[in-house]
PDB file of C-alpha atoms in Angstrom:
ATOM      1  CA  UNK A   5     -16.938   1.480 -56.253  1.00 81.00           C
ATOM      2  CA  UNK A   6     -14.407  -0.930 -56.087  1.00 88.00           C
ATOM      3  CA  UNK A   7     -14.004  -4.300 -54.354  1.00 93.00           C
ATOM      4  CA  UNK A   8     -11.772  -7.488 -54.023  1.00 96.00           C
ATOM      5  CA  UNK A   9     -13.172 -11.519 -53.670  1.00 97.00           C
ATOM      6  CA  UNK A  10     -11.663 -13.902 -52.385  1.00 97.00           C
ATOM      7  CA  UNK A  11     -12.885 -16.862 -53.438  1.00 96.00           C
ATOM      8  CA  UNK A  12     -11.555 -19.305 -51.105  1.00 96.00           C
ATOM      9  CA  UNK A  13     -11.736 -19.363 -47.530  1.00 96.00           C
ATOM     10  CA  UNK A  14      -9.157 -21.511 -46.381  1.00 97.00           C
ATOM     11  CA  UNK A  15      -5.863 -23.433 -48.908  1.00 98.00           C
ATOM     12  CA  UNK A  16      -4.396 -26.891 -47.554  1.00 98.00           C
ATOM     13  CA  UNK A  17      -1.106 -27.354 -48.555  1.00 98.00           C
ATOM     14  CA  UNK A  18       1.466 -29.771 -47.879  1.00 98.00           C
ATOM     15  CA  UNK A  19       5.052 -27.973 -47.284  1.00 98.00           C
ATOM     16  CA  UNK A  20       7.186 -27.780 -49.914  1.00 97.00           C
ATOM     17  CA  UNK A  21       4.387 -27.924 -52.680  1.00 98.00           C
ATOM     18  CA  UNK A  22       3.798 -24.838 -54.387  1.00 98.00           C
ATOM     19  CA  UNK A  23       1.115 -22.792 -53.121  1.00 97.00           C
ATOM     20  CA  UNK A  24      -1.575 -20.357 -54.569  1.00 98.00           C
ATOM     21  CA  UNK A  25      -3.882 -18.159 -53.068  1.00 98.00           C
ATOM     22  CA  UNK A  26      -6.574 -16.415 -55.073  1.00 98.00           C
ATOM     23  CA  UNK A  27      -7.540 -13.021 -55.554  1.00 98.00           C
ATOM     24  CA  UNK A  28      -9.622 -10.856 -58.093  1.00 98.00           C
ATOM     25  CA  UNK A  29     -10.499  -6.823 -58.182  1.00 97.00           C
ATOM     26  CA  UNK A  30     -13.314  -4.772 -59.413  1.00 95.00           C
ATOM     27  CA  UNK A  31     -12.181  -0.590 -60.117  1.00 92.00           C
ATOM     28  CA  UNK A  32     -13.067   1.823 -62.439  1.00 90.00           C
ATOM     29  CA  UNK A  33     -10.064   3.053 -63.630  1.00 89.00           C
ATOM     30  CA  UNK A  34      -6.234   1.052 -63.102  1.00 90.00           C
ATOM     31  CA  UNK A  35      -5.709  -0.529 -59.356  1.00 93.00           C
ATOM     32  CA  UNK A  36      -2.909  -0.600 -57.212  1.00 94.00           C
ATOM     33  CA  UNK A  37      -3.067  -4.325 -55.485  1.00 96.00           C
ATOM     34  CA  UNK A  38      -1.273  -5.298 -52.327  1.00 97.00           C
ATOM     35  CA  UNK A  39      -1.235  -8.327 -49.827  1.00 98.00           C
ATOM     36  CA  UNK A  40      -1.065  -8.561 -46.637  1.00 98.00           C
ATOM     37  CA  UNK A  41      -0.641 -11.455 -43.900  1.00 97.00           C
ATOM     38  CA  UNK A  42      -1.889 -11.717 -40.307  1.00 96.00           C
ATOM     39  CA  UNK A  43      -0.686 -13.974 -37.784  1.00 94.00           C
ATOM     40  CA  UNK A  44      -2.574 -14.832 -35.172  1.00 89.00           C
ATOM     41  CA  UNK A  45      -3.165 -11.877 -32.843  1.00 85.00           C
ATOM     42  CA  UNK A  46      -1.702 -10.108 -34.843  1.00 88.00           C
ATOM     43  CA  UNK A  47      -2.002  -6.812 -36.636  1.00 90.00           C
ATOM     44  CA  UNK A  48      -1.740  -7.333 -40.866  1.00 95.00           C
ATOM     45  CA  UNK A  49       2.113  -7.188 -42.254  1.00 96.00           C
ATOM     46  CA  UNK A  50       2.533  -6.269 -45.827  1.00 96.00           C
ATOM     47  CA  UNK A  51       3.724  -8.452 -48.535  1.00 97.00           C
ATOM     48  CA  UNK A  52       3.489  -6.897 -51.812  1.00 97.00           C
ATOM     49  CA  UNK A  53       2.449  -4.745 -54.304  1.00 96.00           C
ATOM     50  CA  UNK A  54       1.643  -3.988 -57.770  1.00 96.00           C
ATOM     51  CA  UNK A  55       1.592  -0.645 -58.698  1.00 93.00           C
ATOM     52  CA  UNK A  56       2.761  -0.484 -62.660  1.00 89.00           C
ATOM     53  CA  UNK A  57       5.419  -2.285 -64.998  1.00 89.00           C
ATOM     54  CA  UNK A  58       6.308  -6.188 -64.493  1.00 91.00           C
ATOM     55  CA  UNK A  59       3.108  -7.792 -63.373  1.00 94.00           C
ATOM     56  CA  UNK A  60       5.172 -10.686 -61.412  1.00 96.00           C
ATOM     57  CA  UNK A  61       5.633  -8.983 -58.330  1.00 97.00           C
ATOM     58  CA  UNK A  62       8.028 -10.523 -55.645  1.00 96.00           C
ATOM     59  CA  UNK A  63       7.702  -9.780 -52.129  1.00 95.00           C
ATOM     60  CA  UNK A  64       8.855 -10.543 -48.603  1.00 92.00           C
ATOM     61  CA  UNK A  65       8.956 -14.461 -47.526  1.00 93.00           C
ATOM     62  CA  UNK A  66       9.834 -15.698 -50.844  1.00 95.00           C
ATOM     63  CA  UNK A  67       5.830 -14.696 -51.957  1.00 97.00           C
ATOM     64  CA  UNK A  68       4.840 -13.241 -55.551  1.00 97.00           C
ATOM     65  CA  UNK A  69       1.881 -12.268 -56.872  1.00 98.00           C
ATOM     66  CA  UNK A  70       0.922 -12.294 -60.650  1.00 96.00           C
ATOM     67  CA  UNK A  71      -1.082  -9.334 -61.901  1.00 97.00           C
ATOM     68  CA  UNK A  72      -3.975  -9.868 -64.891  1.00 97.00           C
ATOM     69  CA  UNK A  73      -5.545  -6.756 -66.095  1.00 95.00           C
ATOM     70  CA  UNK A  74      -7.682  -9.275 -68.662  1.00 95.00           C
ATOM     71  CA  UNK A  75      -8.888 -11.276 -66.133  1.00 96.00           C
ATOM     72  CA  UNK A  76      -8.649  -8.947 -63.308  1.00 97.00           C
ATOM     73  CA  UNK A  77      -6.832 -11.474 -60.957  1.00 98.00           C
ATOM     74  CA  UNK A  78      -3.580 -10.879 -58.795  1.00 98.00           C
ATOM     75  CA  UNK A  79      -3.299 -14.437 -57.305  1.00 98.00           C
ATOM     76  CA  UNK A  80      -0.504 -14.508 -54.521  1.00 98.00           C
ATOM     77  CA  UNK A  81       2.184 -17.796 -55.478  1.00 98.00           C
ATOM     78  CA  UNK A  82       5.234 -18.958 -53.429  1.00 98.00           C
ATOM     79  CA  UNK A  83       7.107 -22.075 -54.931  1.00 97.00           C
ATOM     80  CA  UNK A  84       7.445 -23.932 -51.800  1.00 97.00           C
ATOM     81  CA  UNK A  85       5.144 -23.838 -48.742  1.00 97.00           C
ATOM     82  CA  UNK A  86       6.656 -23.559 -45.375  1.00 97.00           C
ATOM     83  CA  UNK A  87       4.225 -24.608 -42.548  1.00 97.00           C
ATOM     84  CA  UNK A  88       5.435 -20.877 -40.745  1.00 96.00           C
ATOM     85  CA  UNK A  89       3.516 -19.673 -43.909  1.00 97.00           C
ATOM     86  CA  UNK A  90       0.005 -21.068 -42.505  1.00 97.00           C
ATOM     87  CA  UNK A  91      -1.784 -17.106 -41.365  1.00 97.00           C
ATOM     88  CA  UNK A  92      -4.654 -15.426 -42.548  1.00 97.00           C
ATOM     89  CA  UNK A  93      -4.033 -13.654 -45.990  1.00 98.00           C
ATOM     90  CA  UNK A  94      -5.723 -10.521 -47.284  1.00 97.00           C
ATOM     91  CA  UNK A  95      -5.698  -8.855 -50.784  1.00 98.00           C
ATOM     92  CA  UNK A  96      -6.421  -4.869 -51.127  1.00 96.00           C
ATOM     93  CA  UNK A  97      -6.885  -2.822 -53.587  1.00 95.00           C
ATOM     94  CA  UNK A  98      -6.721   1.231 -53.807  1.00 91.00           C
ATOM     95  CA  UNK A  99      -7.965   2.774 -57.315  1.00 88.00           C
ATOM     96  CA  UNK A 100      -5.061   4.842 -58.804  1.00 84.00           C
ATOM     97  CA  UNK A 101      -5.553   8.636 -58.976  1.00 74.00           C
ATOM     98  CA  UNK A 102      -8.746   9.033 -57.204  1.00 76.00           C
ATOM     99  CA  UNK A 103      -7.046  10.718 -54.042  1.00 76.00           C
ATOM    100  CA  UNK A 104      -8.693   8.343 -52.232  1.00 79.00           C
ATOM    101  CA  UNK A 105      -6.504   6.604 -50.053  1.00 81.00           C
ATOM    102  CA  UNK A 106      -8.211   3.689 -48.156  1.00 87.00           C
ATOM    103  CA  UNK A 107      -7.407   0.003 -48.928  1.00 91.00           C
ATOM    104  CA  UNK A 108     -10.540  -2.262 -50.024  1.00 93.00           C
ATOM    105  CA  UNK A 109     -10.003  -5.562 -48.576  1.00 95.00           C
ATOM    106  CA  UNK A 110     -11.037  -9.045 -49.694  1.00 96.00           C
ATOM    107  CA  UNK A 111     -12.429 -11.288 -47.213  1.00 95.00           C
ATOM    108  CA  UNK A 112      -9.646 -13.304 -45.946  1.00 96.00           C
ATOM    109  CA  UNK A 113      -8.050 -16.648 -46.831  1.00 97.00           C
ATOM    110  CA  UNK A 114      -6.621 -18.689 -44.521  1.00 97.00           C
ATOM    111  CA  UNK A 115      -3.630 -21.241 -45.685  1.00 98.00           C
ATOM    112  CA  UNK A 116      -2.752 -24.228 -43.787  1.00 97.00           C
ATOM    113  CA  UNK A 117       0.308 -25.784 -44.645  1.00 97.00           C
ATOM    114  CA  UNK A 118       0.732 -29.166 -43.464  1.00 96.00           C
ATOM    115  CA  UNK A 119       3.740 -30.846 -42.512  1.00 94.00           C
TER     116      UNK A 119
ATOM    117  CA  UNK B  21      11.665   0.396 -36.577  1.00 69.00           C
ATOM    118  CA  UNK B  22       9.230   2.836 -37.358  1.00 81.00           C
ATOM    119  CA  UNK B  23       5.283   1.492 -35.856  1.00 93.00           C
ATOM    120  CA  UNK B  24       1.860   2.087 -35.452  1.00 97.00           C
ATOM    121  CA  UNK B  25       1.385   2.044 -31.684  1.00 97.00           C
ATOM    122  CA  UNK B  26      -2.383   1.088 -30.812  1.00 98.00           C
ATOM    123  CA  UNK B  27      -3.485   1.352 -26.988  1.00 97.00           C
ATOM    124  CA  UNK B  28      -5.116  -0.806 -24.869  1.00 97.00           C
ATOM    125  CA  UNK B  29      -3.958  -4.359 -26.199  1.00 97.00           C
ATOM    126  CA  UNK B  30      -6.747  -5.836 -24.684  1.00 97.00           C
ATOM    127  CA  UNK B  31     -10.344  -4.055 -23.162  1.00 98.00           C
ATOM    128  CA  UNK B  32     -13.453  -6.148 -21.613  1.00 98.00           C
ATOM    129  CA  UNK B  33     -16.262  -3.401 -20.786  1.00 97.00           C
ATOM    130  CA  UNK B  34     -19.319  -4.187 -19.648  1.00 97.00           C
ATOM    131  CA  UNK B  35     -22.321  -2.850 -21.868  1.00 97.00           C
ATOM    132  CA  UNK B  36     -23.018   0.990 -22.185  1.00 97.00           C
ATOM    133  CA  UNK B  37     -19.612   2.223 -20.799  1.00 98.00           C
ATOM    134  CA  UNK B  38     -17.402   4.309 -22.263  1.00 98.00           C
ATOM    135  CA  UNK B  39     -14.275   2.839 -24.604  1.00 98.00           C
ATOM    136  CA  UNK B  40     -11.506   4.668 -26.178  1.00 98.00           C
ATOM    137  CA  UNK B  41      -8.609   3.569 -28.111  1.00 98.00           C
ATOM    138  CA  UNK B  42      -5.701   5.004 -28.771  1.00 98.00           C
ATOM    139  CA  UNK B  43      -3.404   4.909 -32.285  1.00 98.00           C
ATOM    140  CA  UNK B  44       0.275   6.952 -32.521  1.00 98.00           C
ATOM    141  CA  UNK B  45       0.985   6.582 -36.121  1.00 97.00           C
ATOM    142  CA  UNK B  46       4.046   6.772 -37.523  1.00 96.00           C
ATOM    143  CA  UNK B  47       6.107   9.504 -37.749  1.00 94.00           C
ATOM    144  CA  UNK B  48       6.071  11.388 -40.794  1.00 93.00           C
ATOM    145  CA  UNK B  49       2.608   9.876 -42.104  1.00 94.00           C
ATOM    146  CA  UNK B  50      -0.550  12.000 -42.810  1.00 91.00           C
ATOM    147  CA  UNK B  51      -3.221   9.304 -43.681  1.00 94.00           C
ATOM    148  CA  UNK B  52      -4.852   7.592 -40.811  1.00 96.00           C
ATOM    149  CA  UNK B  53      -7.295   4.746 -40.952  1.00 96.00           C
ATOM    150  CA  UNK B  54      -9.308   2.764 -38.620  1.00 97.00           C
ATOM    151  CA  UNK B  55     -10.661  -0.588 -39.614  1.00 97.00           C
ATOM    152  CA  UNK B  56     -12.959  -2.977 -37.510  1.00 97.00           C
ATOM    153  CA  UNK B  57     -12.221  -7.026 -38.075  1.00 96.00           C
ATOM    154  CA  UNK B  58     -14.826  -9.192 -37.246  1.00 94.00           C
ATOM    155  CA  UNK B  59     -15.710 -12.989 -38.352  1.00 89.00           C
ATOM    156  CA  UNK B  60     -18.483 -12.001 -40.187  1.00 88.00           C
ATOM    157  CA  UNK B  61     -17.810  -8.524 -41.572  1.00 87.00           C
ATOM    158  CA  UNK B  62     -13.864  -8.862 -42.192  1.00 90.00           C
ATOM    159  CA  UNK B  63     -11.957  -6.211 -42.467  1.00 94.00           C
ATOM    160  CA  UNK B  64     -14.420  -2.573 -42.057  1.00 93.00           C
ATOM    161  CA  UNK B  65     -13.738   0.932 -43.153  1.00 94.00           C
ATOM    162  CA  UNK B  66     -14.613   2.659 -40.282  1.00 95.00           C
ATOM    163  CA  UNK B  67     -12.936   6.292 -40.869  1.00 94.00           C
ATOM    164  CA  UNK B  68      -9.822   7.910 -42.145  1.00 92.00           C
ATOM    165  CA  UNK B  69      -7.575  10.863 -42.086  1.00 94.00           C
ATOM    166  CA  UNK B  70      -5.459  12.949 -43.931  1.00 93.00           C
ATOM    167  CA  UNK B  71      -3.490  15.721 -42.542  1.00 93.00           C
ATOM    168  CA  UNK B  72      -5.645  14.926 -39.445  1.00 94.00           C
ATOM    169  CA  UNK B  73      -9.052  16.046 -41.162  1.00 93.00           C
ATOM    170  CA  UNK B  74     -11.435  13.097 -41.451  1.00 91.00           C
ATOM    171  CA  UNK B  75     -12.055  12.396 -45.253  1.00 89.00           C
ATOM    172  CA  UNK B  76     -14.566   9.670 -44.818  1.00 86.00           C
ATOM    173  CA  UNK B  77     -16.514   8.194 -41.901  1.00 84.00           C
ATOM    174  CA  UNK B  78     -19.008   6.622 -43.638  1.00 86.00           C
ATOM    175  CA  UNK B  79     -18.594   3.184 -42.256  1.00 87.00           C
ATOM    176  CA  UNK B  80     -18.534   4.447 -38.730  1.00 91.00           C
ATOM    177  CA  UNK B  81     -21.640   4.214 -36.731  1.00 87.00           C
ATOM    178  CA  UNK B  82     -22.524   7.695 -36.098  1.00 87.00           C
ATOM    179  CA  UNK B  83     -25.024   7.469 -33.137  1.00 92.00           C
ATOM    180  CA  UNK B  84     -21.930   5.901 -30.604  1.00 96.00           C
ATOM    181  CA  UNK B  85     -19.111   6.225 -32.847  1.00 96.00           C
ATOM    182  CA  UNK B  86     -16.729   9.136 -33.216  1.00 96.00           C
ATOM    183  CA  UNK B  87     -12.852   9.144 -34.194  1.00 96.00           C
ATOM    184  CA  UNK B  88     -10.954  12.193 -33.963  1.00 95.00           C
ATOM    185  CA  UNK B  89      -7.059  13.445 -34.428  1.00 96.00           C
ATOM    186  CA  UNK B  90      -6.395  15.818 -31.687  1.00 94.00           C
ATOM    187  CA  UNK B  91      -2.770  15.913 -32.910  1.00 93.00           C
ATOM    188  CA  UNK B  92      -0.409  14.764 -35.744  1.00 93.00           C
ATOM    189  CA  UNK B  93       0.679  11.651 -33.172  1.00 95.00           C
ATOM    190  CA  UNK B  94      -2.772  10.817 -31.804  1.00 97.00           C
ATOM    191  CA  UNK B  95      -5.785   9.289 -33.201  1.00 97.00           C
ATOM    192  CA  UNK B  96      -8.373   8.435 -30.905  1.00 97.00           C
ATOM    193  CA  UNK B  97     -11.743   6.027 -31.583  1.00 97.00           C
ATOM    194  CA  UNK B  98     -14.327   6.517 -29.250  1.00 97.00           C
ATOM    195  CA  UNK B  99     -17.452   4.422 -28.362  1.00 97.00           C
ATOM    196  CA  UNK B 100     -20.365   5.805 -26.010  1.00 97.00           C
ATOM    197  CA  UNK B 101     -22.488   4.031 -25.014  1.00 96.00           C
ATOM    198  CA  UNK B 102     -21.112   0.326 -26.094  1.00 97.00           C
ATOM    199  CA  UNK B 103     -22.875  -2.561 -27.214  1.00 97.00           C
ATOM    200  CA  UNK B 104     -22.239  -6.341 -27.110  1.00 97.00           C
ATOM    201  CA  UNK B 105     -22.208  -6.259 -31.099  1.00 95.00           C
ATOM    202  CA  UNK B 106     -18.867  -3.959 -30.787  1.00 97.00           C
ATOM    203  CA  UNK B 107     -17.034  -6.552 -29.859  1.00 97.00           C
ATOM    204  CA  UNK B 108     -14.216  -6.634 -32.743  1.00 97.00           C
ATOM    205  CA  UNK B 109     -10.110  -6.339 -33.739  1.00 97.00           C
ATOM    206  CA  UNK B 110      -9.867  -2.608 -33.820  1.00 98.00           C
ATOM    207  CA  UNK B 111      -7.248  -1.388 -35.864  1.00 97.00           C
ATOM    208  CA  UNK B 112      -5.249   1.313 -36.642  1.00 97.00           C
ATOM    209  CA  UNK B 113      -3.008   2.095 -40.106  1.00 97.00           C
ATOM    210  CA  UNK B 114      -1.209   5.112 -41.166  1.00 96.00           C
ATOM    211  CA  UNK B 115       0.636   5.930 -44.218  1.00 93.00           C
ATOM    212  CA  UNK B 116       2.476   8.814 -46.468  1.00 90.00           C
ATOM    213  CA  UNK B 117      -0.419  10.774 -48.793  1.00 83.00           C
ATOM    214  CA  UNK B 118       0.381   8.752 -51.761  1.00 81.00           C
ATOM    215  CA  UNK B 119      -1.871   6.051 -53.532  1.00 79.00           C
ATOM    216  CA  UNK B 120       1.446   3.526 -54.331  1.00 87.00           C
ATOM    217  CA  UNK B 121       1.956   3.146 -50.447  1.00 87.00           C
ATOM    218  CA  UNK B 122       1.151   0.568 -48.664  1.00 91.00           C
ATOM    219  CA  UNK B 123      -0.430   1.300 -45.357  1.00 93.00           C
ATOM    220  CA  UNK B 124       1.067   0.299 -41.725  1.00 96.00           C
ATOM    221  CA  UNK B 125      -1.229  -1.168 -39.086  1.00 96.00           C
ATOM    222  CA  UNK B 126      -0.812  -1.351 -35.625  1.00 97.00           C
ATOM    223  CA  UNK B 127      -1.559  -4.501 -33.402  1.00 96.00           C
ATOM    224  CA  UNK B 128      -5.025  -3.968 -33.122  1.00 96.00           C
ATOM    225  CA  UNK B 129      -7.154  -3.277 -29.685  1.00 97.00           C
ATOM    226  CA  UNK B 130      -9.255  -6.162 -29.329  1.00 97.00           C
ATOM    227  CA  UNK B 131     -12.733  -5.095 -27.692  1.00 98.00           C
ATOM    228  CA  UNK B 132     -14.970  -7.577 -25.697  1.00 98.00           C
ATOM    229  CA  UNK B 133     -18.115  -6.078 -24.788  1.00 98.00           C
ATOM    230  CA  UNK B 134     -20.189  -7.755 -21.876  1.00 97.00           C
TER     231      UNK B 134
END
């Protein structure tokens, strides 16, 4: 089975610090990880993905997310929070070559950034 | 640009009605997903398709629950009769048959049951 936690419910940031959001992954065999963003009423946007090679992934909005097969982490980063940044943020993951094709999503964080 | 169109927006029902809800994915895609958000749950598997046969429907309700792809650009969720603890974010995704794809979701149909 696989699954994703995400630890924290809700990051305060103040804009322009750097910002992390957290994210780790339980599969059997190698995941493909993705994030996602929701504004309010809103349906989710994707941000990015890692599916093999580099595991700094950069992605829409100036966002990147590291990937950590040791410690099973793909933590979402952006340099410099922008308060249009403060949504609800979701990390997925999909288990590679198992056909299946559903995403297994964490349980949310939301990030405030403050101005 | 390419979406997943999800109809109604918005439905308020009152208790033991009927509700259906509506998903066009986009063209071209063969995987189809519906996912309930709530506060406490998050984000729910309900069902999904490929090639508009349902693979999995485990985390669908089966007693009032029942999704169904009449056609390549129509998915339809269905709940008879409904209950007050339906209320959720209904959404729809679609995407190409490929595990390094990220899936496309719709707006969501947000479902008030009275």
């Amino acid at each position: 089975a696989q699954s994703v936690a995400q630890p924290e419910d809700q990051v305060n940031v103040a804009e322009g610090n750097p910002l992390t959001v957290k994210c780790t992954y339980s599969v059997s065999g190698n995941p493909y990880l993705f994030w996602y963003v929701q504004y309010p009423n809103r349906g989710l946007q994707f941000l990015l993905k890692y599916i093999t090679g580099d595991n700094l992934v950069k992605g829409s909005y100036g966002f990147e997310a590291e990937f950590n097969k040791s410690q099973t982490s793909f933590h979402l980063k952006k340099p410099s929070a922008l308060v249009s940044d403060s949504a609800l943020y979701f990390c997925a993951v999909r288990e590679e070559d198992t056909g299946r094709r559903a995403l297994t999503f964490g349980s949310g964080t939301r990030l405030q950034v403050q101005p | 640009d390419a979406r997943v169109t999800q109809t109604p927006r918005d439905k308020v029902t009152e208790m033991g009605q009927e509700v259906t809800m509506r998903c066009q994915p986009i063209l071209g895609h063969n995987t189809v997903f519906w996912y309930r958000q709530t506060m406490m749950q998050g984000l729910e598997l309900l069902a999904y398709f490929r090639n508009r046969a349902p693979l999995d429907d485990s985390g669908m309700p089966k007693d009032r629950f029942s999704a169904e792809m009449p056609d390549a650009t129509l998915a339809t969720l269905k709940i008879q009769p409904s209950e007050p603890r339906d209320s959720a974010v209904y959404f729809c995704a679609s995407g190409p048959d490929s595990g390094r794809t990220e899936a496309f979701f719709g707006q969501g149909t947000r479902l008030t049951v009275v």
